[in-house]
Amino acid sequence: MLLDDLRILDLTDHRGELGPWLLGWLGAEVVRVEPPGGSPARREHPLLAAGTDDLRSLQFAAYNNGKRSIVLDPSEPGDRTALLDLVAGADIVFESGPPGQLAASGIDESDLISANDRLVHVLITPFGVDGPRADQPASELTLAALGGPMSLQGVRERAPVKVSIPQVWRHTGAEAAVAALVALRRMEATGEPQWADVSAQEAMTWTMLNAMEADEIQGFDFERAGLTVQLAVSLELGHLAKDGYTCQVPIGITCGPIMPWLLEEGIAEPHWADQDWATYDHRALSGEALDPSYADLAAAIDELCSRHTRHELLVKGLDYGAAFAPINNVADLLAFDHLERRSFWTPEPAPGDPPVTVRRPGAPITIDGRRPTRASVVPALDEAGPELRVEPTRTRRSPTGRDISGDLPLSGVNVADFSWIGVGPITARCLADHGATVVRIETEKRLDTLRAQAPFKDGEFGLNRSNFFGSFNTSKQSLALDLTNPAGLDIARRMADWADVVIDSFRPGTMERLGLGPDDVHATNPTAITVTTSLLGGGGPLSPLAGYGFHAGAIAGFTDLVGWPDLRPDGPWMAYTDAIGPRFLATTILAALDRRDRTGEGCHIEGAQLEIGLQFLAPELLDHQIAGRLPTRIGNRDLHLAPQGAYRCAGDDEWCGITIEDDAAWSRFVAALGTPSWTSNRAYETVAGRLAAHDAIDAAIEAWTSGRTAEEVEQQLRAAGIAAGKVQRSRDLRDDPQYVHRGFYKRLEHSEVGVIPYAGHQYRIRGYDNGPRFAAPMLGEHTYEVLTELLGMSPDDVAEAAASGALE
């Protein structure tokens, strides 16, 4: 495995446990250090009605299998010594905070450095370790509000909504794994301890994708509008089939392939067949009046979907090369044949009384065609304690002694980025920002869709003006290269020989047909790390399906989990799995680079967006199989606490998210409101009573919030220790004092549009500016420099390639 010589100490609660768990999939040994009575994560919902005390939580079961548990009480001298001995033998320590289990136990930074002067310490918190929000109370809902995605989700007629199942700490935990391996690489090069600080608020901002900088780029924010995708035009994604909803985007690039089907069913007008569908979208966005219009295409798709089931649309659409993605629920996923054919599920006994056999999501990635395996057993409390207490001090691995330039952990790493749209480019951006030389290979003949999508600088359309593209491609160079041209393909193969990492996100089999598949690359560059990501992965019946992250989000069940129970599903904003996939792929690439530094071995990594996305549904998949509970959209409610919601405030469409997490918080909330008469109902003193009266309580709360600004509500409740947060848009994030303090947005000079903002990373590493380093490139901006300086081509060779049409 990639990290089988790494030891990790996991001192997190539920807010960080996914990070160590992900590294465990890559081979690391993970030791779960728990306080007396066990980690609070063992009591997180969903819970089994019957189960042992230490194995009741299905959340815990989902993200702690394969770990080893030891219980230590650092207030006891012997346990403190044992804990520091474990630190001495560890490579990475993960904690949730503030302040973190170690600091709360009186173990400070000097103690840690004395025990281990090459330690990588990762602290996962709601807002970061310092700054004006650092000690602010937070909840799943308020972080989704303050981070921005709630402002984009739901329908305008109602409150903005979050995803109806926990997602915040799953995103943050996965991003913490990236931070840990970036910091580890920096430690390996410098020999110095590293301190990584991961912010959940910033992790949620990255789920906004093209909306992160929208207001400053185009002069206005995107607004929530149900299940639509807001590109250069707003397009309806949800279409009612005979047995539910399906997801299809009615644009030229997707409707062109199914034109024979639309004609066959008498839906399309005969003259529609005469359109040049390959250029339709570019021409439409350039202002050309077209027949059919986008509205005509949407109506045609609505009619087609109404005649068929979701499965019929999926299968027949595939025959035409078009994506009709069923909007699944958790039960649908367990019956999804493609996952069976990909050997995704891991059957295993599950906790419960009596025990049952369930299918747990398998590894999120494959390495060299094999899906990693790990122990399925969830550790009982202190199960490994006796063994770990007497274990000799572990000898940590030696640093590689790699040189890094300019304090950049990935300097000297070369990346050929053949990917497009979201997952691949975001993954490559991570490498680029940390110092890798990343060359984005693209062509105007098959334009990256994001270059033609909003937000555009100053609202003006242009291939180099889109910050949808720009946000995902900072710190890269752009090489214009036509892969359909023999000379261009020859240059592409030279790029693959030059690269340490080769990334693509084409339909499975495309790179092989070009002679750029992993076997082709490794034949001449055996130490290369090749990476491919696609919607559903190769080798299954639906592998040819090509689509976007909103298709994967629909198939993976996320679309069904956003919205209101009495309305149709609204889905997360935009291409939701594009915000999940890079966290897993970047972690795996960093792990593969770590092994290559030590052994010289390359490998091939494959990540299917569907399978990666399902890692964020693991507790709910277990819960449905064991307890029969089917998660669905419930607005902003929570099944286990009340009240919780987004409440209208003074101003135009202004809202504040509020969570009352327990009875003590309810008492503080009542006091903060001045003990109004409506709170005197004794039933409201219990969670059960408040859940039963949620509608009445919500109405009373909104009567109070509606006369105050969201900022006033947040500040008043925050002072009382209540989790509250304004539902922020990009214009609010730009001025959020926490983001200003942390320098989250970087303003960089772009070659065409001037100084513009780019969202930074969701973590800080002390003493290191982790980018982005420079603005996204214009299409083909660095073609000459790449060919001459990186590939060593002569000016005459470049001129010859240009004359052949290869450099377009």
CSV table of N, CA and C in Angstrom, one decimal, residues 596-705:
chain,number,residue,atom,x,y,z
A,596,ARG,N,6.6,7.0,-4.0
A,596,ARG,CA,7.5,7.1,-5.1
A,596,ARG,C,8.9,7.7,-4.7
A,597,ASP,N,8.8,8.6,-3.8
A,597,ASP,CA,10.0,9.2,-3.2
A,597,ASP,C,10.9,8.1,-2.6
A,598,ARG,N,10.2,7.2,-2.0
A,598,ARG,CA,11.0,6.2,-1.2
A,598,ARG,C,11.3,4.9,-2.0
A,599,THR,N,10.5,4.6,-3.0
A,599,THR,CA,10.7,3.3,-3.7
A,599,THR,C,11.0,3.5,-5.1
A,600,GLY,N,10.7,4.6,-5.7
A,600,GLY,CA,10.8,4.8,-7.2
A,600,GLY,C,9.6,4.2,-7.9
A,601,GLU,N,8.6,3.7,-7.2
A,601,GLU,CA,7.5,3.0,-7.9
A,601,GLU,C,6.4,4.0,-8.3
A,602,GLY,N,6.0,3.9,-9.6
A,602,GLY,CA,4.8,4.6,-10.0
A,602,GLY,C,3.5,3.7,-9.8
A,603,CYS,N,2.4,4.2,-10.2
A,603,CYS,CA,1.2,3.5,-10.1
A,603,CYS,C,0.1,4.1,-10.9
A,604,HIS,N,-1.1,3.5,-11.0
A,604,HIS,CA,-2.2,4.0,-11.7
A,604,HIS,C,-3.4,4.1,-10.7
A,605,ILE,N,-4.0,5.3,-10.6
A,605,ILE,CA,-5.0,5.6,-9.6
A,605,ILE,C,-6.3,5.9,-10.5
A,606,GLU,N,-7.4,5.3,-10.1
A,606,GLU,CA,-8.7,5.6,-10.7
A,606,GLU,C,-9.7,6.0,-9.6
A,607,GLY,N,-10.4,7.1,-9.8
A,607,GLY,CA,-11.4,7.5,-8.9
A,607,GLY,C,-12.7,7.8,-9.7
A,608,ALA,N,-13.8,7.0,-9.3
A,608,ALA,CA,-15.1,7.2,-9.9
A,608,ALA,C,-15.9,8.2,-9.0
A,609,GLN,N,-16.4,9.3,-9.6
A,609,GLN,CA,-17.1,10.3,-8.8
A,609,GLN,C,-18.2,9.7,-8.0
A,610,LEU,N,-19.0,8.8,-8.5
A,610,LEU,CA,-20.0,8.1,-7.8
A,610,LEU,C,-19.5,7.4,-6.6
A,611,GLU,N,-18.5,6.6,-6.7
A,611,GLU,CA,-18.0,5.9,-5.6
A,611,GLU,C,-17.3,6.7,-4.5
A,612,ILE,N,-16.7,7.8,-4.9
A,612,ILE,CA,-16.1,8.7,-4.0
A,612,ILE,C,-17.2,9.4,-3.2
A,613,GLY,N,-18.2,9.9,-4.0
A,613,GLY,CA,-19.3,10.6,-3.3
A,613,GLY,C,-20.1,9.7,-2.3
A,614,LEU,N,-20.2,8.4,-2.5
A,614,LEU,CA,-20.9,7.5,-1.6
A,614,LEU,C,-20.2,7.4,-0.3
A,615,GLN,N,-18.9,7.8,-0.2
A,615,GLN,CA,-18.3,7.7,1.1
A,615,GLN,C,-18.9,8.7,2.1
A,616,PHE,N,-19.5,9.8,1.5
A,616,PHE,CA,-20.2,10.8,2.4
A,616,PHE,C,-21.6,10.4,2.7
A,617,LEU,N,-22.0,9.2,2.3
A,617,LEU,CA,-23.4,8.6,2.6
A,617,LEU,C,-23.2,7.3,3.4
A,618,ALA,N,-22.0,7.0,3.8
A,618,ALA,CA,-21.8,5.7,4.5
A,618,ALA,C,-22.6,5.4,5.7
A,619,PRO,N,-22.8,6.4,6.6
A,619,PRO,CA,-23.6,6.1,7.8
A,619,PRO,C,-25.1,5.8,7.4
A,620,GLU,N,-25.6,6.6,6.4
A,620,GLU,CA,-27.0,6.5,6.1
A,620,GLU,C,-27.2,5.2,5.3
A,621,LEU,N,-26.2,4.7,4.5
A,621,LEU,CA,-26.4,3.4,3.9
A,621,LEU,C,-26.4,2.3,4.9
A,622,LEU,N,-25.6,2.4,5.9
A,622,LEU,CA,-25.7,1.3,7.0
A,622,LEU,C,-27.0,1.4,7.7
A,623,ASP,N,-27.5,2.6,8.0
A,623,ASP,CA,-28.7,2.9,8.8
A,623,ASP,C,-29.9,2.3,8.0
A,624,HIS,N,-29.9,2.5,6.7
A,624,HIS,CA,-31.1,2.0,6.0
A,624,HIS,C,-31.1,0.4,6.0
A,625,GLN,N,-29.9,-0.2,5.9
A,625,GLN,CA,-29.9,-1.6,5.9
A,625,GLN,C,-30.2,-2.3,7.2
A,626,ILE,N,-29.7,-1.6,8.3
A,626,ILE,CA,-29.9,-2.2,9.6
A,626,ILE,C,-31.2,-1.8,10.3
A,627,ALA,N,-31.5,-0.5,10.2
A,627,ALA,CA,-32.7,0.0,10.9
A,627,ALA,C,-33.9,0.3,10.0
A,628,GLY,N,-33.7,0.2,8.7
A,628,GLY,CA,-34.8,0.4,7.8
A,628,GLY,C,-35.1,1.9,7.6
A,629,ARG,N,-34.3,2.8,8.1
A,629,ARG,CA,-34.6,4.2,8.0
A,629,ARG,C,-34.1,4.7,6.6
A,630,LEU,N,-34.9,5.5,5.9
A,630,LEU,CA,-34.6,6.0,4.6
A,630,LEU,C,-34.5,7.5,4.7
A,631,PRO,N,-33.2,8.1,4.6
A,631,PRO,CA,-33.1,9.5,4.7
A,631,PRO,C,-33.7,10.2,3.5
A,632,THR,N,-34.3,11.4,3.8
A,632,THR,CA,-34.9,12.2,2.7
A,632,THR,C,-34.7,13.7,3.1
A,633,ARG,N,-35.2,14.5,2.2
A,633,ARG,CA,-35.0,16.0,2.5
A,633,ARG,C,-36.0,16.4,3.5
A,634,ILE,N,-35.6,17.2,4.5
A,634,ILE,CA,-36.4,17.7,5.6
A,634,ILE,C,-36.2,19.2,5.8
A,635,GLY,N,-35.9,19.9,4.8
A,635,GLY,CA,-35.6,21.3,4.9
A,635,GLY,C,-34.4,21.5,5.8
A,636,ASN,N,-34.5,22.3,6.9
A,636,ASN,CA,-33.4,22.5,7.8
A,636,ASN,C,-33.5,21.9,9.1
A,637,ARG,N,-34.5,21.0,9.2
A,637,ARG,CA,-34.8,20.4,10.5
A,637,ARG,C,-33.7,19.3,10.8
A,638,ASP,N,-33.7,18.9,12.1
A,638,ASP,CA,-32.9,17.8,12.5
A,638,ASP,C,-33.7,16.8,13.2
A,639,LEU,N,-33.5,15.6,13.1
A,639,LEU,CA,-34.4,14.6,13.7
A,639,LEU,C,-34.1,14.4,15.2
A,640,HIS,N,-33.1,15.0,15.7
A,640,HIS,CA,-32.7,14.7,17.1
A,640,HIS,C,-32.5,16.0,18.0
A,641,LEU,N,-32.8,17.1,17.4
A,641,LEU,CA,-32.7,18.4,18.2
A,641,LEU,C,-33.7,19.4,17.6
A,642,ALA,N,-34.0,20.4,18.5
A,642,ALA,CA,-35.0,21.4,18.0
A,642,ALA,C,-34.9,22.6,19.0
A,643,PRO,N,-35.2,23.8,18.5
A,643,PRO,CA,-35.4,24.1,17.1
A,643,PRO,C,-34.2,24.3,16.3
A,644,GLN,N,-34.3,24.2,15.0
A,644,GLN,CA,-33.2,24.5,14.1
A,644,GLN,C,-33.8,24.9,12.8
A,645,GLY,N,-33.2,26.0,12.2
A,645,GLY,CA,-33.7,26.5,11.0
A,645,GLY,C,-33.0,27.7,10.5
A,646,ALA,N,-33.4,28.2,9.3
A,646,ALA,CA,-32.9,29.5,8.8
A,646,ALA,C,-34.1,30.4,8.9
A,647,TYR,N,-33.9,31.5,9.6
A,647,TYR,CA,-35.0,32.4,9.9
A,647,TYR,C,-34.8,33.8,9.2
A,648,ARG,N,-36.0,34.2,8.7
A,648,ARG,CA,-35.9,35.5,7.9
A,648,ARG,C,-35.6,36.6,8.8
A,649,CYS,N,-34.7,37.5,8.3
A,649,CYS,CA,-34.3,38.7,9.1
A,649,CYS,C,-34.6,40.0,8.3
A,650,ALA,N,-34.4,41.1,8.8
A,650,ALA,CA,-34.6,42.4,8.2
A,650,ALA,C,-33.8,42.5,6.9
A,651,GLY,N,-34.4,43.0,5.8
A,651,GLY,CA,-33.6,43.2,4.6
A,651,GLY,C,-34.2,42.3,3.5
A,652,ASP,N,-33.6,42.4,2.3
A,652,ASP,CA,-34.1,41.6,1.2
A,652,ASP,C,-33.5,40.2,1.2
A,653,ASP,N,-34.3,39.2,1.4
A,653,ASP,CA,-33.8,37.8,1.4
A,653,ASP,C,-32.6,37.6,2.3
A,654,GLU,N,-32.7,38.1,3.5
A,654,GLU,CA,-31.6,37.9,4.5
A,654,GLU,C,-32.1,36.9,5.5
A,655,TRP,N,-31.2,36.0,5.9
A,655,TRP,CA,-31.6,34.9,6.8
A,655,TRP,C,-30.4,34.7,7.8
A,656,CYS,N,-30.8,34.1,8.9
A,656,CYS,CA,-29.8,33.7,9.9
A,656,CYS,C,-30.1,32.2,10.3
A,657,GLY,N,-29.1,31.4,10.3
A,657,GLY,CA,-29.3,30.0,10.7
A,657,GLY,C,-29.1,29.9,12.3
A,658,ILE,N,-29.9,29.1,12.9
A,658,ILE,CA,-29.9,29.0,14.4
A,658,ILE,C,-30.0,27.5,14.7
A,659,THR,N,-29.2,27.0,15.6
A,659,THR,CA,-29.3,25.6,16.1
A,659,THR,C,-29.4,25.7,17.7
A,660,ILE,N,-30.4,25.0,18.2
A,660,ILE,CA,-30.5,24.8,19.7
A,660,ILE,C,-30.2,23.4,19.9
A,661,GLU,N,-29.0,23.1,20.4
A,661,GLU,CA,-28.5,21.7,20.4
A,661,GLU,C,-29.0,20.9,21.5
A,662,ASP,N,-29.4,21.5,22.6
A,662,ASP,CA,-29.8,20.7,23.8
A,662,ASP,C,-30.7,21.5,24.7
A,663,ASP,N,-31.1,21.0,25.8
A,663,ASP,CA,-32.0,21.7,26.7
A,663,ASP,C,-31.2,22.9,27.4
A,664,ALA,N,-29.9,22.7,27.6
A,664,ALA,CA,-29.2,23.9,28.2
A,664,ALA,C,-29.1,25.0,27.2
A,665,ALA,N,-28.9,24.7,26.0
A,665,ALA,CA,-28.9,25.8,24.9
A,665,ALA,C,-30.2,26.4,24.8
A,666,TRP,N,-31.3,25.7,25.0
A,666,TRP,CA,-32.6,26.3,25.0
A,666,TRP,C,-32.8,27.3,26.1
A,667,SER,N,-32.3,27.0,27.3
A,667,SER,CA,-32.4,27.9,28.4
A,667,SER,C,-31.7,29.2,28.1
A,668,ARG,N,-30.5,29.0,27.5
A,668,ARG,CA,-29.7,30.2,27.2
A,668,ARG,C,-30.4,31.0,26.1
A,669,PHE,N,-31.0,30.3,25.2
A,669,PHE,CA,-31.7,31.0,24.1
A,669,PHE,C,-32.9,31.8,24.6
A,670,VAL,N,-33.7,31.2,25.5
A,670,VAL,CA,-34.8,31.9,26.1
A,670,VAL,C,-34.4,33.2,26.8
A,671,ALA,N,-33.3,33.0,27.6
A,671,ALA,CA,-32.7,34.2,28.3
A,671,ALA,C,-32.3,35.3,27.3
A,672,ALA,N,-31.6,34.9,26.2
A,672,ALA,CA,-31.1,35.8,25.3
A,672,ALA,C,-32.2,36.6,24.6
A,673,LEU,N,-33.4,36.0,24.5
A,673,LEU,CA,-34.6,36.7,23.9
A,673,LEU,C,-35.3,37.5,24.9
A,674,GLY,N,-34.9,37.4,26.2
A,674,GLY,CA,-35.6,38.2,27.2
A,674,GLY,C,-36.8,37.5,27.8
A,675,THR,N,-36.8,36.1,27.7
A,675,THR,CA,-37.8,35.3,28.3
A,675,THR,C,-39.2,35.7,27.8
A,676,PRO,N,-39.5,35.7,26.5
A,676,PRO,CA,-40.9,36.1,26.0
A,676,PRO,C,-41.9,35.1,26.5
A,677,SER,N,-43.1,35.5,26.6
A,677,SER,CA,-44.2,34.7,27.1
A,677,SER,C,-44.4,33.4,26.4
A,678,TRP,N,-44.1,33.4,25.1
A,678,TRP,CA,-44.4,32.2,24.3
A,678,TRP,C,-43.4,31.0,24.7
A,679,THR,N,-42.3,31.4,25.4
A,679,THR,CA,-41.4,30.3,25.8
A,679,THR,C,-41.7,29.7,27.1
A,680,SER,N,-42.8,30.1,27.7
A,680,SER,CA,-43.2,29.6,29.1
A,680,SER,C,-43.8,28.2,29.0
A,681,ASN,N,-44.1,27.7,27.9
A,681,ASN,CA,-44.7,26.4,27.7
A,681,ASN,C,-43.7,25.3,28.3
A,682,ARG,N,-44.1,24.6,29.3
A,682,ARG,CA,-43.2,23.6,29.9
A,682,ARG,C,-42.8,22.5,29.0
A,683,ALA,N,-43.6,22.2,28.0
A,683,ALA,CA,-43.2,21.2,27.0
A,683,ALA,C,-42.0,21.6,26.3
A,684,TYR,N,-41.7,22.9,26.1
A,684,TYR,CA,-40.6,23.3,25.4
A,684,TYR,C,-39.2,23.0,26.1
A,685,GLU,N,-39.3,22.6,27.3
A,685,GLU,CA,-38.1,22.4,28.1
A,685,GLU,C,-37.4,21.1,27.7
A,686,THR,N,-38.0,20.3,26.9
A,686,THR,CA,-37.4,19.0,26.5
A,686,THR,C,-37.3,19.0,25.0
A,687,VAL,N,-36.3,18.2,24.5
A,687,VAL,CA,-36.2,18.1,23.0
A,687,VAL,C,-37.5,17.5,22.4
A,688,ALA,N,-38.0,16.5,23.0
A,688,ALA,CA,-39.3,15.9,22.5
A,688,ALA,C,-40.4,16.9,22.4
A,689,GLY,N,-40.5,17.7,23.4
A,689,GLY,CA,-41.6,18.8,23.3
A,689,GLY,C,-41.3,19.8,22.2
A,690,ARG,N,-40.1,20.2,22.1
A,690,ARG,CA,-39.7,21.2,21.0
A,690,ARG,C,-39.9,20.6,19.6
A,691,LEU,N,-39.5,19.3,19.5
A,691,LEU,CA,-39.7,18.7,18.2
A,691,LEU,C,-41.2,18.7,17.8
A,692,ALA,N,-42.0,18.3,18.8
A,692,ALA,CA,-43.5,18.2,18.5
A,692,ALA,C,-44.1,19.6,18.2
A,693,ALA,N,-43.5,20.7,18.7
A,693,ALA,CA,-44.0,22.0,18.5
A,693,ALA,C,-43.2,22.9,17.5
A,694,HIS,N,-42.4,22.2,16.7
A,694,HIS,CA,-41.4,22.9,15.9
A,694,HIS,C,-42.0,24.0,15.0
A,695,ASP,N,-43.1,23.8,14.4
A,695,ASP,CA,-43.7,24.8,13.6
A,695,ASP,C,-44.1,26.1,14.4
A,696,ALA,N,-44.7,25.9,15.5
A,696,ALA,CA,-45.1,27.0,16.3
A,696,ALA,C,-43.8,27.8,16.8
A,697,ILE,N,-42.8,27.0,17.3
A,697,ILE,CA,-41.6,27.7,17.7
A,697,ILE,C,-40.9,28.4,16.6
A,698,ASP,N,-40.9,27.8,15.4
A,698,ASP,CA,-40.3,28.5,14.3
A,698,ASP,C,-41.0,29.8,14.0
A,699,ALA,N,-42.3,29.8,14.0
A,699,ALA,CA,-43.0,31.1,13.8
A,699,ALA,C,-42.7,32.1,14.8
A,700,ALA,N,-42.6,31.8,16.1
A,700,ALA,CA,-42.3,32.7,17.1
A,700,ALA,C,-40.9,33.2,17.0
A,701,ILE,N,-39.9,32.4,16.6
A,701,ILE,CA,-38.5,32.8,16.4
A,701,ILE,C,-38.5,33.8,15.3
A,702,GLU,N,-39.2,33.5,14.2
A,702,GLU,CA,-39.1,34.4,13.0
A,702,GLU,C,-39.7,35.7,13.3
A,703,ALA,N,-40.7,35.7,14.1
A,703,ALA,CA,-41.3,37.0,14.5
A,703,ALA,C,-40.3,37.9,15.2
A,704,TRP,N,-39.4,37.3,15.9
A,704,TRP,CA,-38.3,38.0,16.6
A,704,TRP,C,-37.2,38.4,15.6
A,705,THR,N,-36.7,37.4,14.8
A,705,THR,CA,-35.6,37.7,13.9
A,705,THR,C,-36.0,38.7,12.8
